[in-house]
Coordinates of N, CA and C and ligand atoms in Angstrom, one line a residue:
X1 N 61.9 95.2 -8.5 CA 62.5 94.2 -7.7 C 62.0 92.8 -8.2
X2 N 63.1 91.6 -8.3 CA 62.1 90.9 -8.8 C 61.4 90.0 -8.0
X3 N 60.5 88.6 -8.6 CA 59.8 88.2 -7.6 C 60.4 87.2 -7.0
X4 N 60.1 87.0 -5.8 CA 60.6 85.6 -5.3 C 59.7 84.6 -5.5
X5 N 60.4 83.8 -6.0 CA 59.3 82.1 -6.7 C 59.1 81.3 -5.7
X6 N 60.8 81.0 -5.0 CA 60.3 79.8 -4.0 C 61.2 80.4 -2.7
X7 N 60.8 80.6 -1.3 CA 61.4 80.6 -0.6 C 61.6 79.2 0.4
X8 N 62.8 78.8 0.6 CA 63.0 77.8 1.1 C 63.4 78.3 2.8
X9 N 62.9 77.9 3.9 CA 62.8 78.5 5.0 C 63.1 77.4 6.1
X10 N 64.2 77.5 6.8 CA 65.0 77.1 7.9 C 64.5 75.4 8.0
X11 N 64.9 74.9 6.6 CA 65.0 73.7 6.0 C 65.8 72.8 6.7
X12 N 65.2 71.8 7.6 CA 66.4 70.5 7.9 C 66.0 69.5 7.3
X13 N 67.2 68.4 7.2 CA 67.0 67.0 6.7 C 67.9 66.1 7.5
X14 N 67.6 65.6 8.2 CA 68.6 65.0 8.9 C 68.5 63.0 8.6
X15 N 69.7 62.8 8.7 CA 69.9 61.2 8.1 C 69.0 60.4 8.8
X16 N 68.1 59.8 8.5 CA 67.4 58.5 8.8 C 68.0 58.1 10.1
X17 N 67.2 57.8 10.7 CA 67.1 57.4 12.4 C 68.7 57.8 12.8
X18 N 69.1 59.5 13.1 CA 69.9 59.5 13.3 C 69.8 60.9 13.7
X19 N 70.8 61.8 14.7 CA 70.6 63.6 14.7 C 71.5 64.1 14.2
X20 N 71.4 63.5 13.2 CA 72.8 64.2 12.2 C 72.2 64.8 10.9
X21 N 72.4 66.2 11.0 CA 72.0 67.3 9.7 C 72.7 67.6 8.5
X22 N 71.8 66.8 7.5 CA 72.1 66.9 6.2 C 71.7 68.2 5.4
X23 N 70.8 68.9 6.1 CA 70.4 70.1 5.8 C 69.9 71.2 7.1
X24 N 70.2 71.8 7.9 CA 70.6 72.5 8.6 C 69.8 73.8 8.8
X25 N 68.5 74.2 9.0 CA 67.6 74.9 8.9 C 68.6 76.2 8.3
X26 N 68.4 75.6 6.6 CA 69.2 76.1 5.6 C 67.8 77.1 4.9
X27 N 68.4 78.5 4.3 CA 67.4 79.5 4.3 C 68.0 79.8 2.8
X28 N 66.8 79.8 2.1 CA 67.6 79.9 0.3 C 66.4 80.7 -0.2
X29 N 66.4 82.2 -1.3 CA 65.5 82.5 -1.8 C 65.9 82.4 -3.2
X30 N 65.0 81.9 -4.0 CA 65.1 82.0 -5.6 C 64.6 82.7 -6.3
X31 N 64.5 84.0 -7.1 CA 64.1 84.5 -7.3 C 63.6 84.7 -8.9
X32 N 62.7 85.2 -9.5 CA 62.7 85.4 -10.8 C 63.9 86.2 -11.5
X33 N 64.2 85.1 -12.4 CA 65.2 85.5 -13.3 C 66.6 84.8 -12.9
X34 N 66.7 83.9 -11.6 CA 68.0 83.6 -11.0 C 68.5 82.8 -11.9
X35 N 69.7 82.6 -11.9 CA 70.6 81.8 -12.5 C 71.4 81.0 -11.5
X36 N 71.1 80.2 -10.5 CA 72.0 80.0 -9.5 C 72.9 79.1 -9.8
X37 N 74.1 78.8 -9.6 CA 75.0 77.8 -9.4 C 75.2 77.2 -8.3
X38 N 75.0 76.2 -8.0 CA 74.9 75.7 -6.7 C 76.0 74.6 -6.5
X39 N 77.2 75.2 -5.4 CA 78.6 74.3 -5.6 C 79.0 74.4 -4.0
X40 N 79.7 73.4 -4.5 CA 80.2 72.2 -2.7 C 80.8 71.4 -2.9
X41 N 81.6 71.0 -2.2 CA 82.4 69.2 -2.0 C 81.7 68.1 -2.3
X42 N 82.1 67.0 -3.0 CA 81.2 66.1 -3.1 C 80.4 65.3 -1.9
X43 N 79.6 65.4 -1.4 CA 79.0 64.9 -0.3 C 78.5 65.9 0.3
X44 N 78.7 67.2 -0.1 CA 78.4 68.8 0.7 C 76.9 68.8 1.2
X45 N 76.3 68.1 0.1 CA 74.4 67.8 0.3 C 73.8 68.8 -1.0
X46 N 74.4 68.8 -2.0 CA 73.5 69.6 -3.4 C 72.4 68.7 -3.9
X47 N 72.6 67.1 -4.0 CA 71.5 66.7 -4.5 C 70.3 66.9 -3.5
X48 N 70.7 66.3 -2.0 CA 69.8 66.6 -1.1 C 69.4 67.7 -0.9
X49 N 69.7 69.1 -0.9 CA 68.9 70.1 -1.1 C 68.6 70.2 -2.3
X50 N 68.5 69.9 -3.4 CA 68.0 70.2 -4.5 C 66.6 69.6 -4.5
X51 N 67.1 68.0 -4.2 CA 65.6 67.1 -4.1 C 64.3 67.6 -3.0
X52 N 64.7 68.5 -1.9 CA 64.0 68.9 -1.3 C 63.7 70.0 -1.6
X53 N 63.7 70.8 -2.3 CA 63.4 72.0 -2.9 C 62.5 71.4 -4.0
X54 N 62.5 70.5 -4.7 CA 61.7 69.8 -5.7 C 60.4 68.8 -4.8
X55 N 60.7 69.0 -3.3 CA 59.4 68.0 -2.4 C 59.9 66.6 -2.9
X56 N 60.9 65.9 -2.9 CA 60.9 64.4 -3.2 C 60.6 63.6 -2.0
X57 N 61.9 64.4 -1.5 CA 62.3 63.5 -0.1 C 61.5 64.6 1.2
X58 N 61.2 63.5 2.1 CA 60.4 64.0 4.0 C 61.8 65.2 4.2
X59 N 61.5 66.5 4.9 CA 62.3 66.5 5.4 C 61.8 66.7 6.7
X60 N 62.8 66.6 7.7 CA 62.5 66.7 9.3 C 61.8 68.1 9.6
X61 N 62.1 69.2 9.1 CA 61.6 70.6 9.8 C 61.8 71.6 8.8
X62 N 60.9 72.5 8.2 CA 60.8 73.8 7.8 C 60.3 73.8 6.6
X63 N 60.6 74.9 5.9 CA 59.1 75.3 4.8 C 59.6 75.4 3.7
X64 N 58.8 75.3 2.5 CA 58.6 75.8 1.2 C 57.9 76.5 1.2
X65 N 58.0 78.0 0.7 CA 56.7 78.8 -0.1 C 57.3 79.0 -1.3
X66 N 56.0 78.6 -2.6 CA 56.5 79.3 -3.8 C 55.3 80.2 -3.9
X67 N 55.6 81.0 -4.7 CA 55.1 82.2 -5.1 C 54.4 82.9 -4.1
X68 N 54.7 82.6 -3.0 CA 54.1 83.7 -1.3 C 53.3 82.8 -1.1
X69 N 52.8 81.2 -1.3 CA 52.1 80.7 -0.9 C 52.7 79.4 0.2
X70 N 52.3 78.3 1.1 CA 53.0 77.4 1.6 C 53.0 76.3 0.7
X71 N 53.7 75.2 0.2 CA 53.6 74.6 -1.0 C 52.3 73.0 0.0
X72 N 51.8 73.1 -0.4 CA 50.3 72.3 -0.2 C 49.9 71.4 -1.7
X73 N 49.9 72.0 -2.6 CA 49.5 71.2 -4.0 C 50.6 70.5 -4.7
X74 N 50.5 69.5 -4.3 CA 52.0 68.6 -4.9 C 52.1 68.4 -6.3
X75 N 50.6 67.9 -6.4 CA 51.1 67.6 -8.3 C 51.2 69.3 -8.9
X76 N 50.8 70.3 -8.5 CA 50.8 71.7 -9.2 C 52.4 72.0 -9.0
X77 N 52.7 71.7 -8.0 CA 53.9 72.6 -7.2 C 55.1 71.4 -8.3
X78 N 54.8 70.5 -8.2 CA 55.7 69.3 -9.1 C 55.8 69.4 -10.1
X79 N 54.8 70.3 -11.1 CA 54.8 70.7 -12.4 C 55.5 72.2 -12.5
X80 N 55.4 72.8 -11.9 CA 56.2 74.0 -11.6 C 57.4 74.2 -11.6
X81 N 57.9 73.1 -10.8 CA 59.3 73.0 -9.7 C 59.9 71.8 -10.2
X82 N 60.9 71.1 -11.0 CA 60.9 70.4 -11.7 C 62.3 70.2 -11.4
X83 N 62.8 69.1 -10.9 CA 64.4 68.1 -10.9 C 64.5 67.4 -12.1
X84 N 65.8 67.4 -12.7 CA 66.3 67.0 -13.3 C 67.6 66.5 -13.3
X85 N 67.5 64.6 -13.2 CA 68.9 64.2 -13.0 C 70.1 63.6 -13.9
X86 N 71.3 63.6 -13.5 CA 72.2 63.5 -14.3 C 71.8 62.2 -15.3
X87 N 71.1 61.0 -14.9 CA 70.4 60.0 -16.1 C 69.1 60.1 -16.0
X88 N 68.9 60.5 -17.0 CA 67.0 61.0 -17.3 C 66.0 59.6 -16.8
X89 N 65.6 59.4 -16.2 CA 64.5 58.5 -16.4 C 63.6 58.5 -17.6
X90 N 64.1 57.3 -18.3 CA 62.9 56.9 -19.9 C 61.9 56.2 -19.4
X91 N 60.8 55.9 -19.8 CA 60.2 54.6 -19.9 C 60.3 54.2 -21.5
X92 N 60.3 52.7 -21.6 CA 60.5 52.0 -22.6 C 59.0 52.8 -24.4
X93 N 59.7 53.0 -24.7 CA 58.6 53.5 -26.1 C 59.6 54.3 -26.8
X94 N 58.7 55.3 -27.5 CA 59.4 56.4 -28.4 C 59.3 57.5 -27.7
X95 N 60.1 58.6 -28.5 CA 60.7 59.8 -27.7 C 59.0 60.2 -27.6
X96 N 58.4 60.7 -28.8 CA 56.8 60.8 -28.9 C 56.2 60.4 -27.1
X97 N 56.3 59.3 -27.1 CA 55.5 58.6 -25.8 C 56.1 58.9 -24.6
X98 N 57.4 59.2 -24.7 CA 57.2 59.7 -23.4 C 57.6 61.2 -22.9
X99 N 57.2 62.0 -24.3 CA 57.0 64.0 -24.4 C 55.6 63.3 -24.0
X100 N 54.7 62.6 -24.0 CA 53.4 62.6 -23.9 C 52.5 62.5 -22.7
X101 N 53.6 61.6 -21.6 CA 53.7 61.0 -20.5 C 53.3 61.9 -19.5
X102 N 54.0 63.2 -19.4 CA 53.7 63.9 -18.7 C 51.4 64.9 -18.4
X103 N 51.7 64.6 -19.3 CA 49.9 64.8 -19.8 C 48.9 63.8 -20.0
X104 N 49.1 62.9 -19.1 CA 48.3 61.8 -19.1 C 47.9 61.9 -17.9
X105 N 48.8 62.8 -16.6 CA 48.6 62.7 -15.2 C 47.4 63.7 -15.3
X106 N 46.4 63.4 -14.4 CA 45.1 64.3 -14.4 C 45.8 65.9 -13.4
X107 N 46.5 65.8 -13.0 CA 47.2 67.4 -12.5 C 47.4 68.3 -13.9
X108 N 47.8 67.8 -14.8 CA 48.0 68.2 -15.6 C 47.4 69.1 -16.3
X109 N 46.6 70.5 -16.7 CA 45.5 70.6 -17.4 C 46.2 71.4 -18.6
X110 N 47.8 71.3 -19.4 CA 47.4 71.6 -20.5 C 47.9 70.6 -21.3
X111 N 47.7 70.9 -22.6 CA 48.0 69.5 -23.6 C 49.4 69.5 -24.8
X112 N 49.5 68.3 -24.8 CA 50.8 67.9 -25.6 C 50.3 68.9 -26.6
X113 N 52.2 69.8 -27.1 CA 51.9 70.4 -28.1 C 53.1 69.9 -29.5
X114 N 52.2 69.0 -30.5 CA 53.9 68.4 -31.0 C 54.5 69.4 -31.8
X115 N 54.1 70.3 -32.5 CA 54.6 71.4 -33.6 C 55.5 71.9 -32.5
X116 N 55.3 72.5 -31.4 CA 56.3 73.4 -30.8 C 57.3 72.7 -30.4
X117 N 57.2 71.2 -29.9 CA 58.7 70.6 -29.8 C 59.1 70.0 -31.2
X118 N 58.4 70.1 -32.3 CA 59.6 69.6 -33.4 C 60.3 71.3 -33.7
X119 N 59.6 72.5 -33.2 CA 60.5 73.5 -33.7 C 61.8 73.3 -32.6
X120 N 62.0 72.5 -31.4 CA 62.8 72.6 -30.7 C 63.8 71.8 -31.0
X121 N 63.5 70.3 -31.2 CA 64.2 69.8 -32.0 C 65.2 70.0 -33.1
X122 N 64.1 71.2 -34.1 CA 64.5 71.6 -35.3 C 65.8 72.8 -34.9
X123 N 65.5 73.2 -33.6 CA 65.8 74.1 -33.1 C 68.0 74.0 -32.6
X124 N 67.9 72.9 -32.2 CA 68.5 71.9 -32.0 C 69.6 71.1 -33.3
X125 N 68.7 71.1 -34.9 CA 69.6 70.2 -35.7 C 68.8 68.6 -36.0
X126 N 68.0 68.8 -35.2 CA 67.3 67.2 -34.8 C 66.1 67.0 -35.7
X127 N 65.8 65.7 -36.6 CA 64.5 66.1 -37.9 C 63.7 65.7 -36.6
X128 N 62.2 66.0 -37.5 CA 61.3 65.8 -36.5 C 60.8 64.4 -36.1
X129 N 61.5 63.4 -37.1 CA 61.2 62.1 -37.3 C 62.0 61.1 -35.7
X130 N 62.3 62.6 -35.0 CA 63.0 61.7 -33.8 C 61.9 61.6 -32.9
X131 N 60.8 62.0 -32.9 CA 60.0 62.0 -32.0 C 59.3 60.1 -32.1
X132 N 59.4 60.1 -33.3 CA 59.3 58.4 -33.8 C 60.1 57.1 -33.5
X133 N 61.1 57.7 -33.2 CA 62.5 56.8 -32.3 C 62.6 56.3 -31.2
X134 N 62.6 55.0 -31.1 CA 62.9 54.2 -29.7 C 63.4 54.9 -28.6
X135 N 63.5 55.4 -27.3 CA 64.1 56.5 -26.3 C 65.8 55.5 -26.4
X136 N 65.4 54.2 -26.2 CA 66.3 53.2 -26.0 C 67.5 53.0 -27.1
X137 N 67.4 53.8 -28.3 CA 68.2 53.9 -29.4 C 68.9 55.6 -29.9
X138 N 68.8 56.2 -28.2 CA 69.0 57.6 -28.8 C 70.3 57.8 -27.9
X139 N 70.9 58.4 -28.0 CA 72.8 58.6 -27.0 C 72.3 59.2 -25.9
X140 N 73.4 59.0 -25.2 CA 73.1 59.7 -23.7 C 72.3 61.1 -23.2
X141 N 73.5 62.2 -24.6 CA 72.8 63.5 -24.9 C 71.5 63.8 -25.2
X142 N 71.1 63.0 -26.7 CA 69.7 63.1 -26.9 C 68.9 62.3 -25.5
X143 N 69.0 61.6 -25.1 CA 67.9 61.2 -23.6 C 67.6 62.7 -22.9
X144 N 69.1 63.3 -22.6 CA 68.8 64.0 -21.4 C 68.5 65.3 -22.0
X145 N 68.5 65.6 -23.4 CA 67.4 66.7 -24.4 C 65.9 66.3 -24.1
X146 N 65.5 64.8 -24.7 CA 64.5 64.7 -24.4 C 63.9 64.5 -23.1
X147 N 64.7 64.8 -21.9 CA 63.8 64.9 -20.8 C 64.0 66.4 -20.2
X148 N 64.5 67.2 -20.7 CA 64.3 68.4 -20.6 C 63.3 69.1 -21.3
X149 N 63.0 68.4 -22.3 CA 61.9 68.8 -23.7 C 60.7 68.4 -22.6
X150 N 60.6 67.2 -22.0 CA 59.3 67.1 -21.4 C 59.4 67.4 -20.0
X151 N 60.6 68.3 -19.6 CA 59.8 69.1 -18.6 C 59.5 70.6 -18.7
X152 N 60.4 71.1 -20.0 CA 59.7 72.7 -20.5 C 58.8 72.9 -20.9
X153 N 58.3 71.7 -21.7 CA 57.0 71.8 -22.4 C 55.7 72.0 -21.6
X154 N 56.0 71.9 -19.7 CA 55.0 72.5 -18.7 C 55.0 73.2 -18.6
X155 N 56.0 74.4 -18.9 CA 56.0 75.6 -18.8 C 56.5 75.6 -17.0
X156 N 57.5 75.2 -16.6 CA 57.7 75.4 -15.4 C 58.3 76.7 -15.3
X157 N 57.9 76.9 -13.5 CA 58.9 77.8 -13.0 C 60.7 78.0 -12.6
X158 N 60.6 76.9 -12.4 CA 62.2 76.7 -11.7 C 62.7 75.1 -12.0
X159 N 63.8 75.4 -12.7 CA 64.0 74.1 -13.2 C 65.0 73.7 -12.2
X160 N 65.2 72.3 -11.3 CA 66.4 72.3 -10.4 C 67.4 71.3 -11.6
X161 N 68.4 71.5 -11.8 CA 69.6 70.5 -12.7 C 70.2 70.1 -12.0
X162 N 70.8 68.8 -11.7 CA 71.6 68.1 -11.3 C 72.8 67.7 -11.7
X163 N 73.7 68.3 -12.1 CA 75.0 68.0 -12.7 C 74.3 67.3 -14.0
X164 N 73.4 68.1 -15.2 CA 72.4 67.6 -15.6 C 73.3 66.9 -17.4
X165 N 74.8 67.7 -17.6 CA 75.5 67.3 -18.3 C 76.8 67.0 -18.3
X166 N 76.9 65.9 -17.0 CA 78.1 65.4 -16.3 C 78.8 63.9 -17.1
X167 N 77.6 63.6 -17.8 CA 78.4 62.8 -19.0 C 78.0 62.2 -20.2
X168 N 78.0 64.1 -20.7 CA 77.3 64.3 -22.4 C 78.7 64.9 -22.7
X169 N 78.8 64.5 -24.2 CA 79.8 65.2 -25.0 C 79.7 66.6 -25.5
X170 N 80.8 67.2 -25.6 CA 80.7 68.8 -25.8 C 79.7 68.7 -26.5
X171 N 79.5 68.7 -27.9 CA 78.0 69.1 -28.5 C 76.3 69.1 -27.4
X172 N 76.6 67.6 -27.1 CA 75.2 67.7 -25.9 C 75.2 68.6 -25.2
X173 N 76.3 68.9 -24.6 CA 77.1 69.8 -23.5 C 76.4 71.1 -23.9
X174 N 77.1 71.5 -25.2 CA 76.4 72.6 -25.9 C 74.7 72.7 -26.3
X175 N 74.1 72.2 -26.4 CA 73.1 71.8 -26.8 C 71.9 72.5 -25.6
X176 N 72.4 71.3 -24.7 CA 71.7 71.6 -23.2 C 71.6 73.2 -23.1
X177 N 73.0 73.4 -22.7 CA 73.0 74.7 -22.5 C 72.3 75.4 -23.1
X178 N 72.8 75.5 -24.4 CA 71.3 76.4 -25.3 C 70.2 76.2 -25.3
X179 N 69.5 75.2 -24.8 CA 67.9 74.9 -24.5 C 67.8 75.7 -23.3
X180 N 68.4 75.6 -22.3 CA 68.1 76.3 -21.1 C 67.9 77.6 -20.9
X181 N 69.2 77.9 -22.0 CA 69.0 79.6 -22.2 C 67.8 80.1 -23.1
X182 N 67.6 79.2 -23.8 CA 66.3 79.7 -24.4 C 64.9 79.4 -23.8
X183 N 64.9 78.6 -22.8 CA 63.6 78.6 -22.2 C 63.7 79.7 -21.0
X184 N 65.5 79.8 -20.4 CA 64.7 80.9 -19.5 C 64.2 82.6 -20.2
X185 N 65.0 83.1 -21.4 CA 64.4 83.9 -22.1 C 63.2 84.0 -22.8
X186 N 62.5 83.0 -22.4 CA 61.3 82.3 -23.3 C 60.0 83.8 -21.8
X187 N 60.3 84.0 -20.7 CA 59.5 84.6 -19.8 C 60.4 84.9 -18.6
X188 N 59.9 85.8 -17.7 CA 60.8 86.7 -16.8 C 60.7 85.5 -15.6
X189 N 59.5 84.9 -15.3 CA 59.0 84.2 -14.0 C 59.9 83.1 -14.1
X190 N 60.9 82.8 -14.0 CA 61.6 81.9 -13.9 C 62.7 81.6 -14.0
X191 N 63.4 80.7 -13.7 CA 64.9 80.4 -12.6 C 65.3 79.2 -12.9
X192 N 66.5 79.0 -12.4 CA 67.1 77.5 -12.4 C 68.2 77.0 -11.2
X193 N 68.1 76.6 -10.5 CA 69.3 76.3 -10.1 C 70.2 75.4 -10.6
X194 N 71.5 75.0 -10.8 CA 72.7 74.3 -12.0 C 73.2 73.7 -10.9
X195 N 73.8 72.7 -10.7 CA 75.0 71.7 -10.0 C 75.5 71.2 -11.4
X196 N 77.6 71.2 -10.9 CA 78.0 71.2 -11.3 C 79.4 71.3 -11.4
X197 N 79.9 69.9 -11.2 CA 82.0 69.8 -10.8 C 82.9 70.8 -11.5
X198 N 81.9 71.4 -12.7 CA 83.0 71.9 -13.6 C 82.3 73.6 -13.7
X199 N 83.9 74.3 -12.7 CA 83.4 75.3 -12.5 C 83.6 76.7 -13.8
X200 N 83.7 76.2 -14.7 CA 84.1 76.8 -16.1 C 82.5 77.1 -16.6
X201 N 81.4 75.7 -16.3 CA 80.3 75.6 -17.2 C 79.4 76.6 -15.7
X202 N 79.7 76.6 -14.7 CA 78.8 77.2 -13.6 C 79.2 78.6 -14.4
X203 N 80.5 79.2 -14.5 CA 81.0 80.7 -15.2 C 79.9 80.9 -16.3
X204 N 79.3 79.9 -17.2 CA 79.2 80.3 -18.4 C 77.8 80.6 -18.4
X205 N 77.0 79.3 -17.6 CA 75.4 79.4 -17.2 C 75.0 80.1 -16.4
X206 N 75.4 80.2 -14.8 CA 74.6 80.9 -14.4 C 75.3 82.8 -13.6
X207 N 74.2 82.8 -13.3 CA 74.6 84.6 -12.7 C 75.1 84.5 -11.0
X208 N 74.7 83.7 -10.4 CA 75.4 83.7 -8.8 C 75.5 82.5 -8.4
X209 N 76.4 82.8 -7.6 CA 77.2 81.0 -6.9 C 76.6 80.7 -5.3
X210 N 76.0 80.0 -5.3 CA 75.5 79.3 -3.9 C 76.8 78.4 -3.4
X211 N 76.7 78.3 -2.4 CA 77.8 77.4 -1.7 C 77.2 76.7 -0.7
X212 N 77.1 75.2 -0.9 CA 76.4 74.4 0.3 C 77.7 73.6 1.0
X213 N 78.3 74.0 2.6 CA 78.8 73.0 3.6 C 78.3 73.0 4.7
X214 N 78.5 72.0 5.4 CA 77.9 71.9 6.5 C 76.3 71.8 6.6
X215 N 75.6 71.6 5.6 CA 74.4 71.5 5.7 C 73.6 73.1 5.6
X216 N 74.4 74.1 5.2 CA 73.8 75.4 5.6 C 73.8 76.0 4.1
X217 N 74.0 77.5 3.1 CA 74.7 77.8 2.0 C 74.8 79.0 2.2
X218 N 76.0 79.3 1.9 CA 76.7 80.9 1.7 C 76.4 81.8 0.2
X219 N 76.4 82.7 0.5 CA 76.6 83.3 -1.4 C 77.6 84.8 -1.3
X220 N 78.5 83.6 -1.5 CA 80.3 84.1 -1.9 C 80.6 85.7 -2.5
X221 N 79.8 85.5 -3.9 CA 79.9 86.7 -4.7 C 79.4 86.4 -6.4
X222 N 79.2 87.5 -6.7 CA 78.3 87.7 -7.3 C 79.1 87.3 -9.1
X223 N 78.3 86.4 -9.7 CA 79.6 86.4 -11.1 C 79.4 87.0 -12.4
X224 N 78.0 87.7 -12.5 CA 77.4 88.1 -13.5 C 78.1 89.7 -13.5
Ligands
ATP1 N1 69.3 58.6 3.2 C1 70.6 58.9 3.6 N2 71.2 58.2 4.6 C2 72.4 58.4 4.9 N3 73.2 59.3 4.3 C3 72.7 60.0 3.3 C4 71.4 59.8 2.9 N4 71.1 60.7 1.8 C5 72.3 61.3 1.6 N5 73.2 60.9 2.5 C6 74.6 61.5 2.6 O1 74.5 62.9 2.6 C7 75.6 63.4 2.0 C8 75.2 64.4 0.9 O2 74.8 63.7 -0.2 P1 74.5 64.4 -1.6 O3 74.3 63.4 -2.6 O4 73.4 65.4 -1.3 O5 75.8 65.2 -1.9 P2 76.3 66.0 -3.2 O6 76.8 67.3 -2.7 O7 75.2 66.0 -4.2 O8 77.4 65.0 -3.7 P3 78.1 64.8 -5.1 O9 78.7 66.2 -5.5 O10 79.1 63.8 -4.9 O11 77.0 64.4 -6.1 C9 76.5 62.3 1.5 O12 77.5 62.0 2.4 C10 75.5 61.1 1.4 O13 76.1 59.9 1.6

């Protein structure tokens, strides 16, 4: 059976000075190996439960456990549990500085490894000479490669995506996808949940479909 990573437990979020429920002591288990697709109306609340599953945002009432524990260690549980949004956050330098960025935080305890992201790169089509490249001179696709590159490189558990190639061109498009499949094949302990308008690329990525309305989520049927 496999393991459960993060259980998310009778989760609310309700709008800022208001009793209105953006998340609805909403009950979600992720398990090792999931592939979830996670789909809804626009405004349904995907980013909002995503972000709270990643600990960004307060929510009003209920829990996180990952791996059977209550989540308490933020920078560990942060490194683990990782959002990813539709425009990457760069800071200004080269691609190098900011694969680096993430290992400068003292939570952090392992270290930049460059040989294994120029095999990814290489892995990818990409010389290794991009790691030398302005972030600020690379296309939309390459940004949101390279900020996937520095959050696999933690070796996380559960990656949450955000409609993470909503406006990359089919190659990036392509690209993405095959990084993801290859890091979840890379070990069994780990998952992803996908957001995503285009329910062709949810068919192709993941193995079951989540449904968030009303602040709550259904799971429809099974697509694997
Ligand atoms: N802090 C806030 N205050 C008020 N309303 C909010 C707040 N945060 C989110 N909302 C509202 O909550 C709803 C859910 O937003 P969310 O971005 O999670 O939806 P979504 O399903 O990701 O949408 P989309 O598919 O369009 O990206 C929206 O109506 C949004 O306006």
């Amino acid at each position: 059976m496999p393991d459960r990573l993060i259980e998310i437990c009778e989760l609310t979020r309700l709008i800022p000075g208001t009793d209105q429920a953006l998340l609805d002591q909403l009950n979600l288990t992720v398990q090792s190996g999931d592939r979830i697709g996670l789909a809804g109306a626009s405004g349904s609340g995907k980013t909002t439960l995503m972000r709270a599953i990643a600990a960004l945002d307060p929510v009003s009432s209920g829990k996180l456990v990952f791996q059977g524990d209550p989540v308490c260690d933020m920078p560990q549980y942060r490194r683990r549990v990782i959002y990813l949004h539709q425009r990457p956050a760069m800071m200004a330098g080269t691609v190098r500085q900011n694969l680096q960025l993430p290992f400068t935080l003292t939570a952090c305890k392992t270290t930049f490894d460059e040989s294994r992201l120029t095999d990814w790169f290489e892995g990818l089509g990409k010389p290794a000479s991009i790691l030398d490249q302005d972030v600020a001179t690379l296309s939309g696709g390459e940004q949101q490669i390279v900020a996937l590159l520095r959050a696999i490189q933690l070796d996380p558990a559960v990656l949450l995506l955000d409609e993470p190639t909503a406006s990359l061109d089919a190659e990036a498009v392509q690209q993405f996808e095959q990084l993801v499949g290859h890091w979840m094949a890379g070990a069994t302990e780990r998952a992803f949940v996908w957001t995503s308008h285009d329910s062709a690329q949810l068919e192709r990525v993941t193995g079951r479909r989540v449904i968030i309305a009303n602040g709550k989520v259904s799971q429809p049927s099974v697509t694997t």
